[in-house]
XYZ file of C-alpha atoms in Angstrom:
680
model
C -93.122 48.984 161.940
C -94.763 46.614 159.507
C -93.464 46.277 155.984
C -96.676 47.754 154.540
C -96.430 50.811 156.806
C -92.785 51.357 155.827
C -93.827 51.231 152.207
C -96.461 53.907 152.858
C -93.930 56.157 154.657
C -91.368 55.804 151.854
C -94.020 56.585 149.281
C -95.049 59.714 151.222
C -91.423 60.828 151.534
C -90.977 60.322 147.809
C -93.989 62.527 147.060
C -92.693 65.233 149.415
C -89.242 65.090 147.796
C -90.745 65.434 144.317
C -92.827 68.391 145.545
C -89.710 70.057 147.028
C -87.765 69.565 143.782
C -90.668 70.936 141.772
C -90.879 74.063 143.944
C -87.092 74.543 143.810
C -87.105 74.123 140.045
C -89.924 76.660 139.720
C -88.065 79.179 141.894
C -84.897 78.717 139.873
C -86.799 79.252 136.622
C -88.313 82.409 138.063
C -84.813 83.726 138.730
C -84.018 83.261 135.034
C -85.399 86.091 132.959
C -87.225 83.599 130.766
C -90.447 85.274 129.695
C -91.808 82.790 127.202
C -95.162 81.542 128.394
C -97.524 81.221 125.455
C -100.417 80.606 127.859
C -100.362 83.993 129.540
C -99.304 86.323 126.733
C -101.503 89.164 127.942
C -99.352 89.635 131.057
C -96.512 90.819 128.801
C -96.245 94.043 126.821
C -97.681 94.001 123.290
C -95.393 93.673 120.285
C -94.703 97.012 118.638
C -93.402 97.822 115.167
C -91.613 101.040 114.203
C -90.686 101.660 110.564
C -88.003 104.248 109.796
C -86.419 105.296 106.499
C -83.710 102.614 106.399
C -84.592 100.368 109.321
C -87.506 98.617 110.955
C -87.542 97.991 114.719
C -89.679 95.430 116.540
C -90.007 95.572 120.350
C -91.876 93.056 122.513
C -90.881 94.530 125.864
C -88.249 91.853 126.467
C -85.905 92.793 123.621
C -85.971 94.858 120.490
C -84.534 93.903 117.142
C -83.554 96.113 114.212
C -83.514 95.118 110.537
C -82.193 97.044 107.568
C -84.766 97.751 104.890
C -85.142 96.562 102.294
C -82.046 94.326 102.747
C -83.312 92.304 105.709
C -80.017 92.269 107.622
C -80.259 91.994 111.418
C -78.324 95.062 112.531
C -79.249 95.379 116.218
C -80.482 93.250 119.108
C -81.036 95.141 122.370
C -81.560 93.017 125.486
C -80.775 92.931 129.215
C -79.545 96.544 129.206
C -77.074 95.712 126.411
C -77.444 98.150 123.530
C -76.544 95.534 120.944
C -75.714 91.847 121.386
C -74.324 91.893 117.844
C -70.927 93.310 116.913
C -71.854 96.870 115.993
C -68.277 97.552 114.933
C -69.144 95.538 111.823
C -71.033 96.921 108.868
C -74.809 96.500 108.773
C -74.524 93.521 106.423
C -71.999 91.716 108.631
C -73.855 91.239 111.925
C -76.850 88.971 111.341
C -77.507 87.639 107.843
C -78.264 84.734 105.528
C -75.782 83.691 102.875
C -75.461 81.164 100.074
C -72.337 79.896 98.308
C -72.997 79.106 94.643
C -71.515 79.195 91.178
C -72.238 78.695 87.543
C -70.958 75.240 86.600
C -67.212 75.371 86.115
C -66.814 78.934 87.368
C -65.598 80.413 90.679
C -67.698 80.316 93.815
C -69.738 83.372 94.772
C -70.946 84.277 98.276
C -74.342 85.960 98.189
C -75.629 87.520 101.422
C -79.156 87.508 100.017
C -79.634 91.261 100.218
C -83.375 91.743 99.689
C -84.964 94.374 97.484
C -88.491 94.433 98.948
C -89.872 94.671 102.465
C -93.363 93.702 103.636
C -95.135 93.433 106.956
C -96.979 90.106 106.773
C -98.666 90.492 110.150
C -98.722 93.161 112.809
C -100.817 92.954 115.962
C -100.195 93.054 119.690
C -99.280 89.341 119.813
C -97.177 88.805 116.678
C -95.167 90.573 114.024
C -93.976 88.712 110.941
C -91.688 90.469 108.479
C -90.766 89.440 104.955
C -87.692 90.540 103.001
C -87.822 89.344 99.409
C -85.775 89.369 96.245
C -87.066 88.214 92.884
C -84.510 87.060 90.367
C -83.997 89.442 87.488
C -83.913 87.141 84.489
C -81.802 89.701 82.635
C -79.046 89.605 85.287
C -77.096 86.418 84.670
C -74.510 87.338 87.322
C -77.054 87.101 90.160
C -78.107 83.940 92.002
C -81.083 82.623 90.033
C -83.387 82.130 93.005
C -86.356 83.930 94.457
C -85.647 84.708 98.102
C -88.101 85.268 100.950
C -86.473 85.799 104.366
C -88.982 85.774 107.226
C -88.665 86.870 110.866
C -91.273 86.387 113.591
C -91.411 88.142 116.964
C -94.060 86.946 119.440
C -95.469 88.529 122.559
C -93.821 87.314 125.758
C -91.179 85.246 123.949
C -87.502 85.900 124.671
C -86.197 85.446 121.176
C -87.171 85.496 117.515
C -87.828 82.977 114.754
C -86.128 82.901 111.355
C -87.155 81.000 108.268
C -86.778 81.334 104.543
C -88.350 80.174 101.312
C -85.993 79.580 98.388
C -87.437 79.044 94.925
C -86.359 78.384 91.358
C -88.835 78.440 88.499
C -88.866 76.105 85.550
C -86.438 76.993 82.803
C -83.960 78.932 84.912
C -80.212 78.548 84.144
C -77.915 75.854 85.501
C -76.235 76.582 88.839
C -74.464 74.692 91.629
C -75.316 75.574 95.238
C -72.927 74.458 97.969
C -73.924 76.099 101.236
C -76.791 77.969 102.863
C -76.842 79.280 106.411
C -77.775 81.984 108.925
C -74.887 83.811 110.632
C -74.839 85.942 113.780
C -71.649 87.746 114.785
C -71.826 88.628 118.453
C -70.154 91.376 120.456
C -66.608 90.192 121.043
C -66.009 91.963 124.361
C -69.076 90.253 125.876
C -69.389 86.715 124.528
C -66.302 84.675 125.360
C -67.752 81.366 126.604
C -69.173 78.898 124.059
C -71.353 75.823 124.652
C -72.131 73.161 122.040
C -73.083 70.321 124.402
C -72.779 69.382 128.086
C -69.238 68.137 127.449
C -68.163 70.623 124.773
C -68.065 74.098 126.271
C -65.201 76.398 127.100
C -63.651 79.862 127.119
C -62.840 80.758 123.521
C -60.147 82.897 121.904
C -60.940 86.170 120.180
C -60.662 86.876 116.478
C -57.586 88.989 117.285
C -56.024 86.035 119.128
C -56.345 84.025 115.926
C -54.844 86.815 113.832
C -51.815 86.912 116.135
C -51.484 83.126 116.249
C -49.463 80.712 114.147
C -51.258 79.326 111.067
C -51.158 75.548 110.816
C -51.776 73.138 107.938
C -54.874 74.986 106.722
C -56.328 78.435 107.353
C -59.048 77.348 109.790
C -56.490 75.956 112.253
C -54.354 78.347 114.325
C -51.962 77.824 117.243
C -52.702 80.451 119.890
C -49.272 81.902 120.675
C -50.206 85.054 122.562
C -53.930 85.114 123.357
C -55.597 87.766 125.516
C -56.492 85.040 128.013
C -53.232 83.313 128.986
C -55.211 80.273 130.131
C -55.609 79.145 126.496
C -52.059 79.922 125.343
C -50.512 77.096 123.348
C -53.826 75.593 122.310
C -55.180 75.022 118.814
C -58.333 76.751 117.631
C -60.196 75.315 114.652
C -63.905 75.759 113.940
C -64.208 72.171 112.732
C -63.378 70.939 116.239
C -66.916 72.010 117.212
C -68.855 70.292 114.434
C -71.840 68.140 115.262
C -74.107 65.481 113.706
C -77.483 66.809 112.558
C -79.255 64.467 114.957
C -77.426 66.018 117.910
C -77.331 69.615 116.711
C -80.307 71.052 118.591
C -78.899 73.968 120.620
C -75.574 75.788 120.838
C -74.413 79.295 121.547
C -72.598 81.789 123.711
C -72.569 83.198 127.244
C -71.594 86.669 128.402
C -70.337 86.805 131.983
C -71.061 90.524 132.477
C -73.948 91.027 132.222
C -74.871 87.363 132.424
C -76.603 86.792 129.111
C -76.987 83.884 126.702
C -77.407 83.835 122.921
C -78.553 80.465 121.531
C -79.425 78.897 118.203
C -82.189 76.301 118.593
C -83.115 73.993 115.718
C -86.365 72.178 116.561
C -86.403 69.895 113.503
C -84.004 68.326 111.001
C -86.580 68.057 108.230
C -85.048 70.870 106.155
C -81.413 69.817 106.606
C -79.649 67.755 103.956
C -77.818 64.440 104.116
C -79.805 62.762 106.889
C -79.335 62.498 110.659
C -75.634 61.570 110.595
C -74.548 64.471 108.369
C -72.051 66.667 110.246
C -71.816 70.431 110.136
C -70.558 73.535 111.892
C -72.156 75.032 115.015
C -70.602 78.011 116.839
C -66.969 79.054 116.667
C -64.471 81.812 117.395
C -65.639 85.242 116.363
C -67.826 84.926 118.393
C -70.003 83.429 115.649
C -73.282 81.530 115.936
C -74.504 79.566 112.912
C -77.395 77.598 111.604
C -76.172 75.473 108.713
C -79.157 74.549 106.564
C -77.069 72.753 103.961
C -73.400 72.373 103.039
C -70.889 69.999 101.501
C -68.929 69.654 104.762
C -67.952 66.050 105.583
C -69.395 64.862 102.285
C -67.903 66.774 99.372
C -69.419 67.994 96.145
C -71.776 64.998 95.968
C -73.953 66.919 98.424
C -73.995 70.121 96.374
C -77.369 71.041 94.882
C -76.906 70.910 91.134
C -79.756 72.435 89.179
C -79.833 71.388 85.538
C -82.153 71.558 82.540
C -84.443 74.167 84.043
C -85.433 72.077 87.052
C -88.001 73.897 89.270
C -87.546 73.792 93.055
C -88.947 75.295 96.226
C -88.138 74.613 99.861
C -88.753 76.115 103.288
C -85.757 76.285 105.640
C -86.726 76.654 109.290
C -88.141 78.215 111.314
C -85.251 78.115 113.750
C -85.328 79.968 117.054
C -82.763 82.482 118.290
C -83.209 82.351 122.054
C -81.790 84.945 124.462
C -81.781 84.588 128.240
C -80.289 86.210 131.335
C -79.944 85.652 135.089
C -81.127 87.589 138.078
C -78.442 88.543 140.658
C -79.345 85.809 143.168
C -78.477 82.963 140.750
C -74.798 82.201 141.290
C -74.083 79.641 138.564
C -73.748 81.312 135.182
C -74.060 77.926 133.475
C -77.716 77.976 134.490
C -78.058 79.850 131.204
C -76.972 76.710 129.336
C -79.344 74.493 131.325
C -82.166 76.905 130.554
C -81.294 76.964 126.841
C -81.492 73.164 126.749
C -84.892 73.302 128.428
C -86.071 75.846 125.873
C -84.821 73.550 123.124
C -87.100 70.786 124.412
C -90.019 73.235 124.499
C -89.407 74.252 120.885
C -89.021 70.645 119.783
C -92.288 69.672 121.463
C -94.068 72.578 119.755
C -92.890 71.548 116.283
C -94.340 72.074 113.733
C -95.259 75.604 114.731
C -98.727 77.021 114.163
C -97.772 80.695 113.848
C -95.647 81.018 110.629
C -97.847 82.623 107.971
C -96.179 81.517 104.746
C -98.443 79.163 102.813
C -95.333 77.166 101.950
C -94.835 76.106 105.588
C -96.875 72.992 106.368
C -98.906 73.364 109.551
C -99.578 70.422 111.921
C -102.985 69.618 110.403
C -101.444 69.548 106.931
C -98.991 66.790 107.793
C -99.172 63.010 108.130
C -97.765 60.096 110.115
C -96.064 56.830 109.142
C -95.594 53.931 111.559
C -94.481 50.323 111.502
C -92.038 47.799 112.855
C -88.572 46.795 111.674
C -86.963 43.397 112.203
C -83.687 41.891 111.001
C -83.117 38.518 109.382
C -79.630 37.075 109.776
C -79.864 33.308 109.889
C -76.195 32.935 110.765
C -76.821 34.894 113.967
C -80.308 33.754 114.976
C -82.914 31.306 113.737
C -85.580 33.837 114.680
C -86.125 37.327 113.409
C -84.147 39.917 115.403
C -85.633 43.124 116.802
C -84.110 46.200 115.166
C -83.522 48.139 118.369
C -82.547 51.833 118.057
C -82.557 51.642 114.259
C -82.748 54.878 112.314
C -85.842 54.910 110.097
C -86.607 57.772 107.759
C -88.559 59.098 104.806
C -86.691 60.839 102.003
C -87.021 61.354 98.265
C -87.449 58.161 96.246
C -84.079 56.794 95.249
C -81.811 53.813 95.704
C -80.645 51.962 98.798
C -78.716 54.450 100.933
C -79.359 57.396 98.614
C -80.718 59.471 101.516
C -77.086 60.239 102.433
C -76.701 62.253 99.236
C -80.232 63.705 99.063
C -80.039 67.491 99.162
C -83.089 69.182 97.643
C -86.136 67.827 99.470
C -87.198 67.154 103.062
C -86.230 64.204 105.262
C -88.033 62.852 108.331
C -86.266 60.498 110.729
C -86.922 58.671 113.965
C -85.490 55.723 115.912
C -87.155 52.428 116.726
C -87.999 51.499 120.301
C -86.807 48.395 122.167
C -89.334 46.275 120.249
C -88.494 47.683 116.818
C -91.578 49.881 116.481
C -91.290 53.337 114.946
C -93.468 56.410 114.412
C -92.435 59.122 111.959
C -94.400 62.242 112.851
C -95.256 65.489 111.124
C -94.403 64.437 107.575
C -94.990 67.027 104.862
C -97.281 65.613 102.125
C -95.385 64.016 99.292
C -94.050 60.857 97.703
C -91.282 59.149 99.701
C -89.158 56.063 100.030
C -88.655 54.595 103.485
C -85.023 54.004 104.436
C -83.337 52.539 107.512
C -79.985 51.600 108.962
C -79.394 49.572 112.077
C -76.458 49.886 114.498
C -74.831 46.478 114.734
C -75.516 45.523 111.109
C -73.825 46.546 107.873
C -75.651 48.063 104.953
C -78.880 49.949 104.370
C -82.544 49.026 104.129
C -85.083 50.456 101.689
C -88.785 49.634 101.504
C -89.689 48.989 97.859
C -93.153 50.571 97.568
C -93.372 54.348 97.619
C -95.131 55.892 100.597
C -97.561 58.661 99.730
C -98.291 61.046 102.593
C -101.356 63.281 102.417
C -102.604 65.936 104.872
C -103.855 64.250 108.024
C -102.964 60.739 106.817
C -101.778 57.985 109.133
C -100.006 55.265 107.172
C -99.051 52.002 108.864
C -96.670 49.843 106.847
C -96.377 46.103 107.168
C -93.722 44.584 109.405
C -90.481 45.318 107.590
C -87.681 42.785 107.432
C -84.109 43.776 106.691
C -82.038 40.960 105.208
C -78.641 41.907 106.559
C -75.869 41.456 103.951
C -74.234 38.096 104.561
C -73.056 35.140 102.461
C -71.684 32.822 105.132
C -70.739 32.376 108.793
C -68.430 34.849 110.518
C -64.834 33.638 110.649
C -63.534 36.882 112.168
C -64.460 40.540 112.432
C -62.791 43.859 113.236
C -64.706 46.778 114.740
C -68.373 47.508 115.339
C -70.763 48.183 112.442
C -71.963 51.609 113.590
C -70.861 53.823 110.656
C -68.076 55.508 112.625
C -64.442 54.778 113.457
C -64.886 55.881 117.067
C -64.235 52.432 118.549
C -60.723 52.174 117.106
C -57.437 53.423 118.550
C -57.285 57.206 118.694
C -53.866 58.487 119.786
C -53.034 61.362 122.069
C -52.459 64.578 120.182
C -49.027 66.132 119.970
C -48.504 68.036 123.262
C -47.869 71.325 121.455
C -51.085 71.023 119.403
C -53.710 70.358 122.057
C -57.217 71.553 122.548
C -57.636 71.069 126.304
C -61.360 70.470 125.844
C -60.604 67.098 124.276
C -57.994 66.192 126.856
C -60.762 66.276 129.451
C -63.377 64.806 127.090
C -61.730 61.586 126.002
C -64.780 60.275 124.135
C -64.264 62.938 121.480
C -60.488 62.965 121.423
C -60.672 62.359 117.662
C -61.385 66.103 117.402
C -57.790 66.969 118.324
C -55.730 68.658 115.654
C -52.919 66.895 113.778
C -53.785 63.247 114.449
C -53.016 62.440 110.810
C -49.284 62.761 111.526
C -49.474 60.629 114.665
C -49.677 57.480 112.557
C -46.095 57.957 111.318
C -44.907 58.880 114.799
C -46.376 55.705 116.321
C -45.637 53.320 113.438
C -42.153 54.690 112.885
C -40.660 51.869 110.829
C -43.381 49.512 109.652
C -47.056 49.826 108.870
C -49.877 48.466 110.985
C -50.134 44.701 111.407
C -53.292 43.308 113.013
C -53.380 39.672 114.112
C -56.856 38.216 114.430
C -57.244 36.466 117.766
C -54.534 38.360 119.621
C -54.771 42.006 118.511
C -57.508 44.286 119.821
C -59.231 46.747 117.535
C -59.547 49.210 120.436
C -55.771 49.467 120.834
C -54.175 47.995 117.701
C -56.282 49.338 114.830
C -55.536 52.993 114.069
C -58.710 55.024 113.603
C -57.749 56.138 110.081
C -55.727 54.563 107.287
C -53.326 57.430 106.598
C -50.261 58.224 104.557
C -46.776 58.114 106.049
C -44.712 61.294 106.083
C -40.984 61.784 105.652
C -38.724 64.721 104.882
C -37.197 65.094 101.443
C -33.745 66.497 100.669
C -35.110 70.044 100.831
C -36.431 69.460 104.332
C -40.082 69.517 103.223
C -42.597 67.034 104.516
C -43.625 64.488 101.874
C -46.195 61.695 102.071
C -46.262 58.112 100.814
C -48.938 55.368 100.673
C -49.205 52.749 103.408
C -50.181 49.087 103.442
C -51.859 47.468 106.429
C -51.846 43.740 107.085
C -54.516 41.554 108.670
C -53.115 38.165 109.722
C -55.595 35.352 110.263
C -55.416 31.591 110.644
C -57.695 29.124 108.876
C -57.844 25.501 110.008
C -59.630 24.415 106.879
C -60.094 25.969 103.439
C -62.535 24.951 100.725
C -60.630 26.151 97.704
C -63.526 25.417 95.376
C -65.887 27.744 97.255
C -66.128 31.477 97.677
C -65.459 33.408 100.863
C -66.664 36.968 101.442
C -65.203 40.138 102.926
C -67.787 42.631 104.133
C -65.845 45.891 104.233
C -67.627 48.994 105.502
C -66.011 52.416 105.365
C -66.956 55.273 107.669
C -65.229 57.880 105.498
C -62.991 58.360 102.484
C -61.144 61.336 101.069
C -59.485 61.208 97.642
C -58.471 57.640 98.422
C -58.220 54.268 96.747
C -58.238 51.066 98.763
C -56.689 47.983 97.161
C -57.190 44.536 98.677
C -54.823 41.612 98.117
C -54.511 38.181 99.710
C -51.232 36.477 100.599
C -49.202 38.201 97.875
C -48.663 41.952 98.244
C -46.729 42.195 94.968
C -49.398 41.092 92.496
C -49.737 43.670 89.751
C -53.503 43.711 89.877
C -55.192 43.826 93.278
C -57.868 41.302 94.036
C -60.215 44.222 94.616
C -60.046 48.007 94.360
C -62.542 50.669 95.321
C -61.176 53.009 92.704
C -60.778 56.667 93.619
C -63.443 57.492 96.208
C -64.547 60.241 98.536
C -64.260 63.944 99.192
C -65.407 63.784 102.828
C -62.344 65.561 104.248
C -63.251 64.109 107.653
C -59.581 63.495 108.491
C -58.639 67.174 108.248
C -61.904 68.330 109.823
C -61.724 66.083 112.877
C -64.785 64.055 111.976
C -64.929 60.382 112.879
C -67.147 59.587 109.923
C -68.335 60.972 106.582
C -70.203 59.216 103.780
C -70.818 55.539 104.563
C -69.814 52.931 101.980
C -70.173 49.148 102.005
C -68.191 46.804 99.771
C -69.061 43.111 99.548
C -65.928 41.452 98.168
C -65.959 37.949 96.731
C -62.829 35.983 97.742
C -62.197 32.710 95.856
C -61.057 29.970 98.216
C -58.088 29.404 95.897
C -56.580 32.649 97.220
C -56.496 31.290 100.775
C -54.561 28.517 102.472
C -54.576 26.409 105.609
C -52.644 28.135 108.371
C -51.742 31.815 108.424
C -53.151 34.076 105.737
C -52.573 37.778 105.171
C -54.994 40.339 103.805
C -53.155 43.419 102.538
C -55.023 46.725 102.600
C -53.226 49.409 100.631
C -54.363 53.040 100.408
C -52.608 53.948 97.191
C -53.072 57.713 96.954
C -50.082 59.089 98.837
C -50.190 62.758 97.949
C -50.791 64.750 101.142
C -51.740 64.180 104.772
C -55.520 64.173 104.402
C -55.990 61.483 101.759
C -57.131 58.309 103.435
C -60.022 56.277 104.741
C -61.685 55.407 108.013
C -62.899 51.862 108.425
C -66.203 51.124 110.070
C -66.118 47.327 110.142
C -64.493 44.354 108.392
C -65.789 40.770 108.454
C -64.557 37.587 106.782
C -67.329 35.121 106.033
C -66.880 31.473 105.207
C -68.567 29.702 102.289
C -72.370 29.545 102.433
C -73.885 26.871 104.656
C -77.331 25.326 104.563
C -79.479 26.925 107.240
C -82.460 24.937 108.480
């Protein structure tokens, strides 16, 4: 057969194969009880609303949901012949609820479950019900959270799930408060939901709350060794909710599966615009309970710098959500229960594509036609790497409140909008709420942050194209040596095996996230038993010889208690020539810091004053919470050539704060640059 004919046959076979896969996919989807077509709503039962004395029930024929009135707590969720997916052994206010952690400056924290005082039906027809549960701050009650609260819930015809969003508001002149955390919580029925999925790689059978109560507490209350769990398969493992944290940019869908009947409960977040701290901010997802969360804002992996501090009567208003609580189930002929997870991921893509939604009725939620677009191109200039401008491939580009370079990491009151550049450095930031913004960026492979000087004003329907942006990567001279990869994490460095008695088997199988194992802070002492880390440039490898975190060393005092002491790392490097009249540069990027101080010395570890110190920095707590990064910091350190010599030199890195196991830092990247050279 001629080559052309073969090509035709192969093309025909390819079309037939695609058709077969399409039909198979359609049949599989039909076997999932996924009634969510917005095109053919009329084929589904109408949405019905029933108001009782203390409750309101909404039923769309797929599920029904019950709210307390006027409080606005989700008390019941009936679906797939299950009377209540929520734990009905709990009180009404402890099943499905919002809460906020706040305080008056200098006083103790208060947890407010945002119990509403008024109930209103915003819309009620056969296709949609939207409910509002509000609370207006009583200016005479100084003990109450000084915010106006509007909790909204939307149930649509033919949609297997419900939408939640809220509007929080403070008026001008209201008293000072600090706000640390805001979230939605769902506590599911424990005897049903025992399998949790956070990602393709992070899913497993989970312990029960009782298993944790019977377990052995570890170094902090969130971590428990399972000594006698109901399921013997997980005996001897560690359970800790922080082992299931996730970056904002990856936190799109997570939830739980019931094996009998086969049912899924999922939290889908279609946009990050209302989250704080940018795309790399980490937060909780689902964890033992079984509990399903949507964390709108928190200080996790950042510290108090990310708390919202309202001072001097500052007014504020923000919409959080909508997020989508999706429920699904399987028909008997589908054998693989994990089809529920695959379906939840597919629904996540549907919700993401439909963002921003058109159906929320609050005037505070910006509809698609009320938003704008910003586009452009980002390039990098680093003359010591390339004579030409370099394409900023896969760079993160975002709009956030006007501030300083890198301030988006700590921005916590307004909206943020992020995207990534394509292979040519082009970017498009879509669906931006009108406002005044600065444009920020950071580029994997390069240290530091970019900020575009002019403000960008977005108006409804606007399409703003900025000029070609050029990021001048921080650099003073040619690279003499480098350690690590400038990617804002410590993931590329050596991460040890966990202690065998403190394992989470999930991260034995998933080696890429082994940093989530419990107790790695003590492994430094157990590996470097006598002397601290020594890294020799040219022969050591950062993948195997650079510990992922600069930690304190433990020892036992006379009373048998574990005590910690500071550690000093050494970087040995050879120089064939030194210009002692010129300046060298250390670019030192940190991926995280917690109550730490890094001192840098050259060739003499005993000098009273270090050549450079960061001072006391950080409250990220990423070491204890199994994060591989927290708040990013870059230090450009001037090194006089007089401190260096021909031959072997030593840079001493001392973390001076030795009190406790969790004080320390994670390095992102270190580079020694030679004196400036003329670049033609």
